Each structure stands twice: as C-alpha cells, then as structure tokens.
Coordinates of C-alpha atoms in Angstrom, one line a residue:
X8 CA 74.7 105.0 82.7
X9 CA 73.0 107.4 84.2
X10 CA 74.2 110.9 84.9
X11 CA 77.3 112.0 87.5
X12 CA 75.6 115.4 86.9
X13 CA 71.9 115.2 88.2
X14 CA 69.1 118.2 87.5
X15 CA 67.0 118.8 90.6
X16 CA 63.5 120.7 90.1
X17 CA 66.0 122.9 87.3
X18 CA 68.3 123.0 88.7
X19 CA 71.0 122.0 87.5
X20 CA 75.4 121.9 88.4
X21 CA 77.7 124.0 85.7
X22 CA 81.4 122.0 85.4
X23 CA 84.1 123.2 84.1
X24 CA 85.3 121.4 80.8
X25 CA 88.3 120.9 82.3
X26 CA 87.5 119.2 86.3
X27 CA 87.6 115.3 86.7
X28 CA 84.5 114.3 88.3
X29 CA 84.5 110.2 88.3
X30 CA 81.0 108.5 87.6
X31 CA 80.2 106.9 91.2
X32 CA 80.1 110.7 92.3
X33 CA 77.1 113.2 92.1
X34 CA 76.3 116.8 91.7
X35 CA 73.3 117.9 92.5
X36 CA 71.2 121.0 91.7
X37 CA 73.2 124.5 91.7
X38 CA 76.5 123.0 92.2
X39 CA 79.4 124.6 90.7
X40 CA 82.6 123.5 90.0
X41 CA 85.7 125.8 89.1
X42 CA 88.8 125.6 86.6
X43 CA 90.9 122.4 87.4
X44 CA 89.1 121.3 90.3
X45 CA 88.2 117.3 90.9
X46 CA 85.9 115.2 92.5
X47 CA 86.9 111.8 92.9
X48 CA 85.2 108.2 94.0
X49 CA 81.8 108.1 95.4
X50 CA 81.7 112.0 96.6
X51 CA 77.7 113.7 96.5
X52 CA 78.0 117.4 96.0
X53 CA 74.3 118.3 96.8
X54 CA 72.5 121.3 96.4
X55 CA 69.0 120.8 95.9
X56 CA 67.3 124.3 97.0
X57 CA 70.9 126.5 97.7
X58 CA 74.0 127.4 95.7
X59 CA 77.5 125.3 96.2
X60 CA 80.4 126.6 94.5
X61 CA 83.7 125.2 94.1
X62 CA 86.6 127.0 93.4
X63 CA 88.7 126.0 91.1
X64 CA 92.3 124.2 91.7
X65 CA 90.5 122.1 94.3
X66 CA 90.6 118.3 95.3
X67 CA 87.3 116.8 97.7
X68 CA 89.0 112.7 97.8
X69 CA 86.8 109.4 97.7
X70 CA 83.9 109.4 100.0
X71 CA 82.9 113.6 100.8
X72 CA 79.6 115.0 101.2
X73 CA 79.1 118.7 100.9
X74 CA 75.7 120.0 101.1
X75 CA 74.3 123.5 101.1
X76 CA 70.7 123.4 102.6
X77 CA 67.8 125.5 101.6
X78 CA 68.6 128.8 100.6
X79 CA 72.1 128.6 101.9
X80 CA 75.7 130.3 99.6
X81 CA 78.7 127.4 100.8
X82 CA 82.0 128.4 99.2
X83 CA 84.7 126.0 99.3
X84 CA 87.9 128.4 97.7
X85 CA 90.5 127.7 95.6
X86 CA 92.9 125.0 96.5
X87 CA 91.6 123.5 98.9
X88 CA 91.3 119.9 100.1
X89 CA 88.5 117.9 101.5
X90 CA 89.8 114.5 102.2
X91 CA 88.3 111.5 102.2
X92 CA 85.0 111.2 104.2
X93 CA 84.9 114.3 105.2
X94 CA 80.9 116.4 105.7
X95 CA 80.7 120.2 104.9
X96 CA 76.9 121.2 105.8
X97 CA 76.4 124.4 105.1
X98 CA 79.8 125.5 105.9
X99 CA 82.7 127.8 104.2
X100 CA 86.1 127.2 103.6
X101 CA 88.6 128.8 102.9
X102 CA 91.3 129.0 100.3
X103 CA 93.9 126.9 100.2
X104 CA 92.8 125.1 103.4
X105 CA 92.3 121.4 104.2
X106 CA 89.4 119.5 105.7
X107 CA 91.4 116.0 107.5
X108 CA 89.8 112.7 107.4
X109 CA 86.2 112.2 108.3
X110 CA 86.2 115.5 109.7
X111 CA 82.6 117.3 109.7
X112 CA 82.1 120.5 109.3
X113 CA 78.7 121.7 110.8
X114 CA 75.6 125.2 109.8
X115 CA 77.3 128.4 109.6
X116 CA 80.9 127.7 110.4
X117 CA 83.6 129.2 108.2
X118 CA 87.5 128.0 107.9
X119 CA 89.7 130.6 107.1
X120 CA 92.2 130.2 104.4
X121 CA 94.8 128.4 104.5
X122 CA 93.9 126.0 108.1
X123 CA 93.4 122.5 108.7
X124 CA 90.9 120.9 110.5
X125 CA 92.2 117.7 112.1
X126 CA 91.4 114.4 111.0
X127 CA 87.7 113.4 112.9
X128 CA 87.4 117.0 114.2
X129 CA 84.1 118.4 114.5
X130 CA 83.6 122.1 114.0
X131 CA 80.4 122.9 115.8
X132 CA 78.0 124.8 114.0
X133 CA 78.9 129.0 113.8
X134 CA 82.2 128.2 115.1
X135 CA 85.0 130.4 113.0
X136 CA 88.7 128.8 112.7
X137 CA 91.1 132.1 111.7
X138 CA 93.3 132.4 109.0
X139 CA 96.4 129.8 108.9
X140 CA 95.4 127.8 112.0
X141 CA 95.0 124.2 113.0
X142 CA 91.4 123.5 114.3
X143 CA 91.1 119.6 116.2
X144 CA 89.0 118.2 118.6
X145 CA 85.0 117.1 119.4
X146 CA 83.9 119.9 119.2
X147 CA 87.2 121.4 117.7
X148 CA 89.2 124.4 119.0
X149 CA 92.5 126.0 117.7
X150 CA 95.9 124.4 118.2
X151 CA 98.0 126.7 117.7
X152 CA 99.4 128.8 114.7
X153 CA 100.5 127.0 111.8
X154 CA 103.9 127.0 109.6
X155 CA 104.9 128.3 106.5
X156 CA 105.9 124.7 105.8
X157 CA 102.6 123.1 107.0
X158 CA 100.3 125.7 104.6
X159 CA 103.1 124.1 101.7
X160 CA 102.1 121.0 102.6
X161 CA 98.8 121.0 101.9
X162 CA 99.4 122.5 98.7
X163 CA 101.8 119.5 97.3
X164 CA 99.5 117.0 99.0
X165 CA 96.5 118.9 96.2
X166 CA 98.6 118.6 93.8
X167 CA 99.3 115.2 94.2
X168 CA 95.7 114.8 94.1
X169 CA 94.5 116.8 90.9
X170 CA 97.3 114.8 89.5
X171 CA 96.1 112.1 89.9
X172 CA 92.7 113.6 89.3
X173 CA 94.5 113.7 85.2
X174 CA 95.4 110.0 85.1
X175 CA 92.0 109.3 85.5
X176 CA 90.5 111.7 83.4
X177 CA 92.0 109.6 80.9
X178 CA 91.2 106.8 81.9
X179 CA 87.3 107.0 82.0
X180 CA 87.9 109.9 79.2
X181 CA 87.1 113.3 80.1
X182 CA 85.0 114.1 82.4

C-alpha cells in the first residue's frame, strides 16, 4: 500500500506518533502535525514548497484540502476543527476555531481564535476574521460575536471527532 506520508524533493512530513491519519489521505512535503490530531478520509495536506503546521488536537474531517503555497507558512492552531470538504489555501486558522463544511479560505486570509467560518463561506484573500466572530457569506463578512456556549460547542464537536479518530486508529492499527 502507498504511504499516506509523501516526501517531496527531500521535504517530508513530521507527524506526532499519536496522530490518526486515514490511509486514503495524503500529507505531502513539509507538513507538521501536532500531538493528538486527526486527518480523516481523503484529505490532502500539501506543502511541497511552503510550510504547513497543524497544531495539537486538531481534527481535519473528510475531503479537505489544506495547502501551503511556495514560500508561505500556513498554521492551523491547536484544537481547531476543519469540517468536511473545506479548502484552506495559504490561509491561517486560529486555535479553537471551526471552518464549516465546504468553506474556502484564500491566500493571506486569517481566522482569529475561537471563531466560526460558516458552511459554504468564502473568505477572500487577505481578509481577517476577528477573534470570537461568526463569518458567513460569499464573500464572507462578519455576522456577529460568538457566545461562550458557541465556543464550547466547537470544542464538543472537536472532542467527538477526536474520539472517533481513536476508534479508527484501533481499526487501522496505528496511523
């Protein structure tokens, strides 16, 4: 079977041993993944000519693309949740944030900590989502501040995903 971890011109992924990586996912180049994180089915994390840093206890759900283009460092902060089919291209995501289903973040965009990017939203190049903000729309705009309960909801959803990852590690054996 082909490995999920792909070395590209000497640049290889660095993944903490506790991380779950679905066998159908690919981590290519200078991709770093922190302790307790999970990369689910069919996701691709690419950093052939950039750097990609995934924090601790991050869940990247099915069919996501996270790419660090040439010369760019992309960071996904600790305890972030990147939902199904999201695209993060040259953008940064703050800790304890949620990127919703099918959302797209373009080059230079920044999502502040404890924020939510709504499903289907488009965060344009260079746009900054302030901390604890809900951003939605195409193009996205700030909708309102998040409540403490909504931030706690992000963490509950994250915890559910990470528990599933532990079960899948048992099924697939390790990574």
